[in-house]
Each structure stands twice: as structure tokens, then as C-alpha cells.
PDB file of C-alpha atoms in Angstrom:
ATOM      1  CA  UNK A  58      -3.521   7.686  17.299  1.00 68.00           C
ATOM      2  CA  UNK A  59      -2.051   8.162  13.853  1.00 65.00           C
ATOM      3  CA  UNK A  60      -4.852   9.143  11.153  1.00 91.00           C
ATOM      4  CA  UNK A  61      -5.054   9.110   7.246  1.00 96.00           C
ATOM      5  CA  UNK A  62      -8.693  10.336   6.544  1.00 96.00           C
ATOM      6  CA  UNK A  63     -10.381  10.145   2.984  1.00 96.00           C
ATOM      7  CA  UNK A  64     -13.356  12.308   1.998  1.00 90.00           C
ATOM      8  CA  UNK A  65     -15.717   9.516   0.824  1.00 91.00           C
ATOM      9  CA  UNK A  66     -15.999   5.928   1.516  1.00 93.00           C
ATOM     10  CA  UNK A  67     -18.029   5.424  -1.764  1.00 96.00           C
ATOM     11  CA  UNK A  68     -18.583   7.695  -4.707  1.00 96.00           C
ATOM     12  CA  UNK A  69     -20.551   7.266  -7.927  1.00 97.00           C
ATOM     13  CA  UNK A  70     -19.959   9.619 -10.713  1.00 97.00           C
ATOM     14  CA  UNK A  71     -20.607   9.813 -14.555  1.00 97.00           C
ATOM     15  CA  UNK A  72     -18.128   9.546 -17.323  1.00 97.00           C
ATOM     16  CA  UNK A  73     -16.906  12.881 -18.151  1.00 97.00           C
ATOM     17  CA  UNK A  74     -17.303  14.498 -14.858  1.00 97.00           C
ATOM     18  CA  UNK A  75     -14.331  15.975 -12.676  1.00 97.00           C
ATOM     19  CA  UNK A  76     -13.838  14.113  -9.672  1.00 97.00           C
ATOM     20  CA  UNK A  77     -12.153  15.159  -6.365  1.00 97.00           C
ATOM     21  CA  UNK A  78     -10.789  12.796  -4.002  1.00 97.00           C
ATOM     22  CA  UNK A  79      -9.426  14.440  -0.761  1.00 97.00           C
ATOM     23  CA  UNK A  80      -6.914  12.921   1.734  1.00 97.00           C
ATOM     24  CA  UNK A  81      -5.791  14.269   5.153  1.00 97.00           C
ATOM     25  CA  UNK A  82      -3.059  13.073   7.584  1.00 96.00           C
ATOM     26  CA  UNK A  83      -2.370  14.495  11.043  1.00 95.00           C
ATOM     27  CA  UNK A  84       1.000  13.127  11.500  1.00 90.00           C
ATOM     28  CA  UNK A  85       3.049  16.015   9.931  1.00 90.00           C
ATOM     29  CA  UNK A  86       4.338  13.518   7.455  1.00 89.00           C
ATOM     30  CA  UNK A  87       6.513  14.871   4.521  1.00 89.00           C
ATOM     31  CA  UNK A  88       5.499  12.074   1.981  1.00 90.00           C
ATOM     32  CA  UNK A  89       2.026  11.582   0.870  1.00 94.00           C
ATOM     33  CA  UNK A  90       0.842   8.802  -1.916  1.00 95.00           C
ATOM     34  CA  UNK A  91      -2.317   7.921  -4.028  1.00 97.00           C
ATOM     35  CA  UNK A  92      -2.830   4.459  -5.152  1.00 97.00           C
ATOM     36  CA  UNK A  93      -5.493   2.465  -7.031  1.00 97.00           C
ATOM     37  CA  UNK A  94      -6.305  -1.055  -5.871  1.00 96.00           C
ATOM     38  CA  UNK A  95      -7.669  -3.494  -8.371  1.00 93.00           C
ATOM     39  CA  UNK A  96      -8.060  -7.489  -8.183  1.00 88.00           C
ATOM     40  CA  UNK A  97      -5.270  -9.187  -9.254  1.00 85.00           C
ATOM     41  CA  UNK A  98      -3.119  -6.073  -9.656  1.00 88.00           C
ATOM     42  CA  UNK A  99      -2.420  -4.920  -6.284  1.00 88.00           C
ATOM     43  CA  UNK A 100      -1.499  -1.292  -5.358  1.00 92.00           C
ATOM     44  CA  UNK A 101      -0.467   0.608  -8.196  1.00 94.00           C
ATOM     45  CA  UNK A 102       1.143   4.142  -7.573  1.00 94.00           C
ATOM     46  CA  UNK A 103      -0.726   6.892  -9.415  1.00 97.00           C
ATOM     47  CA  UNK A 104       1.255   9.903  -7.906  1.00 96.00           C
ATOM     48  CA  UNK A 105       3.217  10.997  -4.753  1.00 94.00           C
ATOM     49  CA  UNK A 106       4.564  14.005  -3.114  1.00 94.00           C
ATOM     50  CA  UNK A 107       7.575  14.745  -1.131  1.00 89.00           C
ATOM     51  CA  UNK A 108       6.770  18.126   0.076  1.00 89.00           C
ATOM     52  CA  UNK A 109       4.158  20.824  -0.225  1.00 91.00           C
ATOM     53  CA  UNK A 110       3.405  21.941  -4.026  1.00 89.00           C
ATOM     54  CA  UNK A 111       6.002  19.177  -4.899  1.00 91.00           C
ATOM     55  CA  UNK A 112       4.631  16.090  -6.804  1.00 93.00           C
ATOM     56  CA  UNK A 113       5.903  13.066  -8.805  1.00 93.00           C
ATOM     57  CA  UNK A 114       4.385  10.706 -11.266  1.00 94.00           C
ATOM     58  CA  UNK A 115       3.969   7.186 -10.347  1.00 92.00           C
ATOM     59  CA  UNK A 116       3.368   4.348 -12.475  1.00 91.00           C
ATOM     60  CA  UNK A 117      -0.013   5.126 -13.623  1.00 95.00           C
ATOM     61  CA  UNK A 118      -0.674   8.901 -14.019  1.00 96.00           C
ATOM     62  CA  UNK A 119      -2.402   8.996 -16.941  1.00 96.00           C
ATOM     63  CA  UNK A 120      -5.840  10.508 -16.632  1.00 96.00           C
ATOM     64  CA  UNK A 121      -4.930  12.054 -13.171  1.00 98.00           C
ATOM     65  CA  UNK A 122      -3.617  15.308 -11.487  1.00 97.00           C
ATOM     66  CA  UNK A 123      -2.994  15.856  -7.857  1.00 97.00           C
ATOM     67  CA  UNK A 124      -2.487  18.936  -5.576  1.00 97.00           C
ATOM     68  CA  UNK A 125      -0.919  19.681  -2.414  1.00 96.00           C
ATOM     69  CA  UNK A 126      -1.173  22.917  -1.398  1.00 95.00           C
ATOM     70  CA  UNK A 127      -1.031  22.262   2.602  1.00 95.00           C
ATOM     71  CA  UNK A 128       1.353  19.867   4.084  1.00 95.00           C
ATOM     72  CA  UNK A 129      -1.627  17.889   5.523  1.00 96.00           C
ATOM     73  CA  UNK A 130      -3.776  17.263   2.488  1.00 97.00           C
ATOM     74  CA  UNK A 131      -3.232  15.685  -1.095  1.00 97.00           C
ATOM     75  CA  UNK A 132      -5.812  15.750  -3.560  1.00 97.00           C
ATOM     76  CA  UNK A 133      -6.489  13.643  -6.383  1.00 98.00           C
ATOM     77  CA  UNK A 134      -8.093  14.784  -9.363  1.00 98.00           C
ATOM     78  CA  UNK A 135      -9.782  12.962 -12.136  1.00 97.00           C
ATOM     79  CA  UNK A 136     -10.151  15.450 -14.915  1.00 94.00           C
ATOM     80  CA  UNK A 137     -12.742  13.558 -17.018  1.00 97.00           C
ATOM     81  CA  UNK A 138     -13.611  10.378 -15.458  1.00 97.00           C
ATOM     82  CA  UNK A 139     -13.773   7.267 -17.404  1.00 97.00           C
ATOM     83  CA  UNK A 140     -15.398   3.686 -16.710  1.00 97.00           C
ATOM     84  CA  UNK A 141     -11.822   2.264 -16.535  1.00 96.00           C
ATOM     85  CA  UNK A 142     -10.968   4.431 -13.522  1.00 98.00           C
ATOM     86  CA  UNK A 143     -13.650   2.588 -11.224  1.00 98.00           C
ATOM     87  CA  UNK A 144     -11.506   1.262  -8.750  1.00 97.00           C
ATOM     88  CA  UNK A 145     -10.539   1.262  -4.894  1.00 97.00           C
ATOM     89  CA  UNK A 146      -8.520   4.461  -4.265  1.00 98.00           C
ATOM     90  CA  UNK A 147      -6.018   4.471  -1.138  1.00 97.00           C
ATOM     91  CA  UNK A 148      -3.866   7.375   0.138  1.00 97.00           C
ATOM     92  CA  UNK A 149      -1.155   6.972   2.406  1.00 95.00           C
ATOM     93  CA  UNK A 150       1.451   9.061   4.261  1.00 93.00           C
ATOM     94  CA  UNK A 151       4.793   8.657   5.287  1.00 89.00           C
ATOM     95  CA  UNK A 152       7.898  10.310   7.231  1.00 84.00           C
ATOM     96  CA  UNK A 153      11.407  10.310   6.154  1.00 75.00           C
ATOM     97  CA  UNK A 154      12.652  11.694   9.745  1.00 72.00           C
ATOM     98  CA  UNK A 155      14.694   9.173  11.050  1.00 61.00           C
ATOM     99  CA  UNK A 156      12.978   9.291  14.168  1.00 56.00           C
ATOM    100  CA  UNK A 157       9.913   8.111  12.737  1.00 53.00           C
ATOM    101  CA  UNK A 158       8.890   4.972  11.097  1.00 64.00           C
ATOM    102  CA  UNK A 159      10.708   5.472   7.886  1.00 64.00           C
ATOM    103  CA  UNK A 160       9.753   2.222   6.262  1.00 73.00           C
ATOM    104  CA  UNK A 161       6.012   2.388   7.393  1.00 84.00           C
ATOM    105  CA  UNK A 162       3.180   3.995   4.959  1.00 90.00           C
ATOM    106  CA  UNK A 163       0.043   4.912   6.784  1.00 93.00           C
ATOM    107  CA  UNK A 164      -3.124   4.220   4.753  1.00 96.00           C
ATOM    108  CA  UNK A 165      -6.641   5.770   4.798  1.00 96.00           C
ATOM    109  CA  UNK A 166      -9.726   3.626   4.590  1.00 95.00           C
ATOM    110  CA  UNK A 167      -9.843   3.870   0.874  1.00 96.00           C
ATOM    111  CA  UNK A 168     -12.538   5.291  -1.609  1.00 97.00           C
ATOM    112  CA  UNK A 169     -14.499   3.120  -3.661  1.00 96.00           C
ATOM    113  CA  UNK A 170     -15.290   4.864  -6.876  1.00 97.00           C
ATOM    114  CA  UNK A 171     -17.723   3.797  -9.663  1.00 97.00           C
ATOM    115  CA  UNK A 172     -17.929   5.485 -12.903  1.00 97.00           C
ATOM    116  CA  UNK A 173     -20.983   4.967 -14.756  1.00 96.00           C
TER     117      UNK A 173
ATOM    118  CA  UNK B1486       6.962  -8.626 -16.196  1.00 70.00           C
ATOM    119  CA  UNK B1487       5.922  -6.992 -13.071  1.00 78.00           C
ATOM    120  CA  UNK B1488       8.532  -6.503 -10.520  1.00 88.00           C
ATOM    121  CA  UNK B1489       6.938  -8.143  -7.482  1.00 93.00           C
ATOM    122  CA  UNK B1490       4.850 -11.225  -8.120  1.00 94.00           C
ATOM    123  CA  UNK B1491       2.365 -12.650  -5.452  1.00 94.00           C
ATOM    124  CA  UNK B1492      -0.049 -15.356  -5.746  1.00 88.00           C
ATOM    125  CA  UNK B1493      -3.506 -13.966  -5.320  1.00 83.00           C
ATOM    126  CA  UNK B1494      -4.812 -16.840  -3.883  1.00 85.00           C
ATOM    127  CA  UNK B1495      -7.297 -17.441  -1.972  1.00 91.00           C
ATOM    128  CA  UNK B1496      -5.660 -19.854   0.430  1.00 94.00           C
ATOM    129  CA  UNK B1497      -7.891 -21.453   2.662  1.00 96.00           C
ATOM    130  CA  UNK B1498      -6.451 -23.113   5.976  1.00 96.00           C
ATOM    131  CA  UNK B1499      -8.322 -24.630   9.155  1.00 97.00           C
ATOM    132  CA  UNK B1500      -7.681 -22.837  12.532  1.00 97.00           C
ATOM    133  CA  UNK B1501      -4.511 -23.752  14.153  1.00 97.00           C
ATOM    134  CA  UNK B1502      -2.845 -24.626  10.724  1.00 97.00           C
ATOM    135  CA  UNK B1503       0.499 -22.777   9.650  1.00 97.00           C
ATOM    136  CA  UNK B1504      -0.023 -20.256   6.816  1.00 97.00           C
ATOM    137  CA  UNK B1505       2.758 -19.895   4.301  1.00 96.00           C
ATOM    138  CA  UNK B1506       2.624 -16.826   2.061  1.00 97.00           C
ATOM    139  CA  UNK B1507       5.672 -15.615  -0.304  1.00 96.00           C
ATOM    140  CA  UNK B1508       6.452 -13.253  -2.923  1.00 97.00           C
ATOM    141  CA  UNK B1509       9.146 -13.284  -5.718  1.00 97.00           C
ATOM    142  CA  UNK B1510      10.859 -10.098  -7.270  1.00 96.00           C
ATOM    143  CA  UNK B1511      13.191  -9.062  -9.909  1.00 94.00           C
ATOM    144  CA  UNK B1512      14.696  -5.697  -8.895  1.00 91.00           C
ATOM    145  CA  UNK B1513      17.873  -6.781  -6.995  1.00 91.00           C
ATOM    146  CA  UNK B1514      18.214  -2.820  -5.611  1.00 88.00           C
ATOM    147  CA  UNK B1515      15.566  -3.762  -3.330  1.00 90.00           C
ATOM    148  CA  UNK B1516      16.794  -3.594   0.353  1.00 88.00           C
ATOM    149  CA  UNK B1517      13.830  -3.372   2.615  1.00 89.00           C
ATOM    150  CA  UNK B1518      11.002  -5.827   2.587  1.00 93.00           C
ATOM    151  CA  UNK B1519       7.470  -5.400   4.214  1.00 93.00           C
ATOM    152  CA  UNK B1520       4.470  -7.262   4.851  1.00 96.00           C
ATOM    153  CA  UNK B1521       1.022  -5.277   5.030  1.00 96.00           C
ATOM    154  CA  UNK B1522      -2.221  -6.844   6.211  1.00 97.00           C
ATOM    155  CA  UNK B1523      -5.548  -5.609   4.830  1.00 96.00           C
ATOM    156  CA  UNK B1524      -9.067  -6.400   6.321  1.00 96.00           C
ATOM    157  CA  UNK B1525     -12.048  -6.305   4.238  1.00 91.00           C
ATOM    158  CA  UNK B1526     -13.184  -2.640   3.597  1.00 88.00           C
ATOM    159  CA  UNK B1527     -10.081  -1.295   5.348  1.00 92.00           C
ATOM    160  CA  UNK B1528      -6.474   0.234   4.304  1.00 94.00           C
ATOM    161  CA  UNK B1529      -3.720  -2.028   4.610  1.00 95.00           C
ATOM    162  CA  UNK B1530      -1.580  -1.947   7.738  1.00 94.00           C
ATOM    163  CA  UNK B1531       2.227  -2.745   8.451  1.00 92.00           C
ATOM    164  CA  UNK B1532       2.521  -6.220   9.992  1.00 94.00           C
ATOM    165  CA  UNK B1533       6.514  -6.481   9.878  1.00 91.00           C
ATOM    166  CA  UNK B1534       9.366  -5.412   7.923  1.00 87.00           C
ATOM    167  CA  UNK B1535      12.906  -6.624   7.258  1.00 88.00           C
ATOM    168  CA  UNK B1536      16.066  -5.187   6.084  1.00 84.00           C
ATOM    169  CA  UNK B1537      18.340  -7.214   3.610  1.00 82.00           C
ATOM    170  CA  UNK B1538      18.280 -10.915   3.958  1.00 83.00           C
ATOM    171  CA  UNK B1539      17.361 -13.026   7.200  1.00 86.00           C
ATOM    172  CA  UNK B1540      14.623 -14.042   9.407  1.00 91.00           C
ATOM    173  CA  UNK B1541      12.493 -11.874  11.745  1.00 92.00           C
ATOM    174  CA  UNK B1542       9.832 -13.098  14.343  1.00 95.00           C
ATOM    175  CA  UNK B1543       7.151 -11.347  16.135  1.00 93.00           C
ATOM    176  CA  UNK B1544       4.710 -13.377  17.999  1.00 96.00           C
ATOM    177  CA  UNK B1545       2.970 -16.004  15.735  1.00 97.00           C
ATOM    178  CA  UNK B1546       4.625 -14.091  12.620  1.00 97.00           C
ATOM    179  CA  UNK B1547       8.092 -14.822  10.990  1.00 97.00           C
ATOM    180  CA  UNK B1548       9.501 -13.274   7.824  1.00 96.00           C
ATOM    181  CA  UNK B1549      12.244 -14.439   5.695  1.00 96.00           C
ATOM    182  CA  UNK B1550      14.124 -12.784   3.143  1.00 95.00           C
ATOM    183  CA  UNK B1551      16.451 -14.615   0.567  1.00 94.00           C
ATOM    184  CA  UNK B1552      17.988 -11.776  -1.236  1.00 92.00           C
ATOM    185  CA  UNK B1553      19.927 -14.502  -3.313  1.00 92.00           C
ATOM    186  CA  UNK B1554      16.943 -16.154  -4.617  1.00 93.00           C
ATOM    187  CA  UNK B1555      14.724 -12.731  -4.780  1.00 94.00           C
ATOM    188  CA  UNK B1556      12.285 -14.787  -2.507  1.00 95.00           C
ATOM    189  CA  UNK B1557      10.557 -13.380   0.590  1.00 96.00           C
ATOM    190  CA  UNK B1558       7.984 -15.284   2.784  1.00 97.00           C
ATOM    191  CA  UNK B1559       5.735 -14.710   5.679  1.00 97.00           C
ATOM    192  CA  UNK B1560       4.737 -17.598   8.271  1.00 97.00           C
ATOM    193  CA  UNK B1561       1.736 -17.478  10.439  1.00 97.00           C
ATOM    194  CA  UNK B1562       1.627 -19.965  13.246  1.00 97.00           C
ATOM    195  CA  UNK B1563      -1.378 -21.206  15.169  1.00 97.00           C
ATOM    196  CA  UNK B1564      -3.587 -19.374  12.586  1.00 97.00           C
ATOM    197  CA  UNK B1565      -6.856 -17.952  13.894  1.00 97.00           C
ATOM    198  CA  UNK B1566     -10.168 -16.888  12.285  1.00 96.00           C
ATOM    199  CA  UNK B1567      -9.110 -13.117  12.895  1.00 96.00           C
ATOM    200  CA  UNK B1568      -5.837 -13.689  10.737  1.00 97.00           C
ATOM    201  CA  UNK B1569      -8.169 -13.817   7.641  1.00 97.00           C
ATOM    202  CA  UNK B1570      -7.360 -11.105   5.493  1.00 97.00           C
ATOM    203  CA  UNK B1571      -5.443  -9.901   2.513  1.00 96.00           C
ATOM    204  CA  UNK B1572      -1.702  -9.898   2.953  1.00 97.00           C
ATOM    205  CA  UNK B1573       0.477  -7.773   0.578  1.00 96.00           C
ATOM    206  CA  UNK B1574       4.163  -7.781   0.269  1.00 96.00           C
ATOM    207  CA  UNK B1575       5.910  -4.535  -0.386  1.00 94.00           C
ATOM    208  CA  UNK B1576       9.340  -3.529  -1.193  1.00 91.00           C
ATOM    209  CA  UNK B1577      11.633  -0.760  -1.315  1.00 87.00           C
ATOM    210  CA  UNK B1578      15.140   0.120  -2.575  1.00 83.00           C
ATOM    211  CA  UNK B1579      15.984   2.482   0.340  1.00 69.00           C
ATOM    212  CA  UNK B1580      15.455   5.772   1.924  1.00 60.00           C
ATOM    213  CA  UNK B1581      16.694   7.480  -1.388  1.00 56.00           C
ATOM    214  CA  UNK B1582      13.869   6.571  -3.292  1.00 53.00           C
ATOM    215  CA  UNK B1583      11.476   8.701  -1.886  1.00 62.00           C
ATOM    216  CA  UNK B1584       9.612   6.122   0.326  1.00 68.00           C
ATOM    217  CA  UNK B1585       8.199   4.441  -2.748  1.00 80.00           C
ATOM    218  CA  UNK B1586       7.405   1.031  -2.513  1.00 88.00           C
ATOM    219  CA  UNK B1587       6.398  -1.653  -5.006  1.00 90.00           C
ATOM    220  CA  UNK B1588       3.499  -3.811  -3.850  1.00 93.00           C
ATOM    221  CA  UNK B1589       2.685  -7.549  -4.610  1.00 94.00           C
ATOM    222  CA  UNK B1590      -0.906  -8.215  -5.837  1.00 93.00           C
ATOM    223  CA  UNK B1591      -1.828  -9.551  -2.254  1.00 94.00           C
ATOM    224  CA  UNK B1592      -2.915 -13.088  -1.243  1.00 95.00           C
ATOM    225  CA  UNK B1593      -6.352 -13.492   0.485  1.00 95.00           C
ATOM    226  CA  UNK B1594      -6.417 -15.622   3.420  1.00 97.00           C
ATOM    227  CA  UNK B1595      -9.290 -17.365   5.142  1.00 97.00           C
ATOM    228  CA  UNK B1596      -8.932 -19.184   8.289  1.00 97.00           C
ATOM    229  CA  UNK B1597     -11.957 -21.648   8.839  1.00 96.00           C
ATOM    230  CA  UNK B1598     -12.843 -22.343  12.512  1.00 93.00           C
TER     231      UNK B1598
END
């Protein structure tokens, strides 16, 4: 069974803290994504990665950075957390091999982050 | 203006009714159209996908795409309480876009027994 796991389901941090969100996939997927999900706004892409050590900005990268040192792991970093970064964070992975489900992104369960 | 517009609902229907969901979009480059279902406190999971215009049926679910109107729909027949979830439409320009999708805001559906 395919799986994307995220390090925490719930996280509470203080303004100014550095926050690490971890995502691991076991499907040998090339592409990985970080989204945030807010009511009425849907899923907005923060960053994505198409290979190890490769990253591209999504639609809302400000205040975030990412790291992909290994194929299976994609980390989202909030350098200095702010209250407007309180949100649900979702990680996803996808393959571009034609033998796979090239139009399907597999999502983790999400991390609900609260910044006080 | 957002690239993909979707009414957030909530949409409440009695068990057995037909659920009708839709999204509109502005980017004519979109070719792949997906519907994801998201249960409470879970990540979204793919329900159906369609390439270009036309209809696709899978059990109680039917997806329709009208590219000329930039409008997609999802119909759920004989709705069940287990269909209560948020349904998100997603769109992609194709395999040369690194698999990036544009998602709608999601429509919350509640099916009452």
C-alpha cells in the first residue's frame, strides 16, 4: 500500500521559532510537493521538488524554504514562524514514469500547525 | 481572479439524492482534470481523472469536462452518508508542467440519512 507520512499531525509553535515539517514517501516517486490548505482558499502550492536537491518555488514560497537531500524525504522549513502561517500543511508525491499514475498526487494526512 | 473557481458550500443533500459539483477555470492550457475526495482529518485522495473534453463514469460517479465553456462537473448518484467529504477539483496543463496541479477551494458535501 502506497504511503506518504508526515512527522506530526498537530504542532504548536511560538512566533519567531524555526519549524521543521518532515515528509517521507515509500513509492520511489520523483516529484514531491508541499501545500498549505486554508478554508475558502483550497490547496496552495508552496514548493515542489522534481529530483534530489532540486526545488522550485510554487505560488506562495515567501517565509518558507525546503530541503530534499534524499529521494524519499522532503522537508518544509519555516525560518521564523508567524501567526499567518497557522494552517494545515499537506505533503504529496507523484511519479512521472509513464508506467505509474502520472496524474495522481498521493497525499499525506497533513500537519495542523498553530503559531501563537 | 483565481485560475480555478469552486463553490465551497456546504452542500447538504438527503441520502439517495444526486450530488452535483462543478468548477470553472480560466487557463485554456489545462488538459487533465481531476477530482479528489478529502475526508475530515485526512489528506485528499484521487477519485477520478479525465483527459480533455468528455464524460467518464466509474460506478456511482460521473465526471464531465466541457473545455469550450471551461467547466467541469462531478455527479454522485444514489448518494450515501459515507460520501460526506470535501471534494476538490484539480487541473493540470500536462506532463511538461512537472506535475503541478491547480486546485479549487473544495466543496464540502454532507449527505444526511
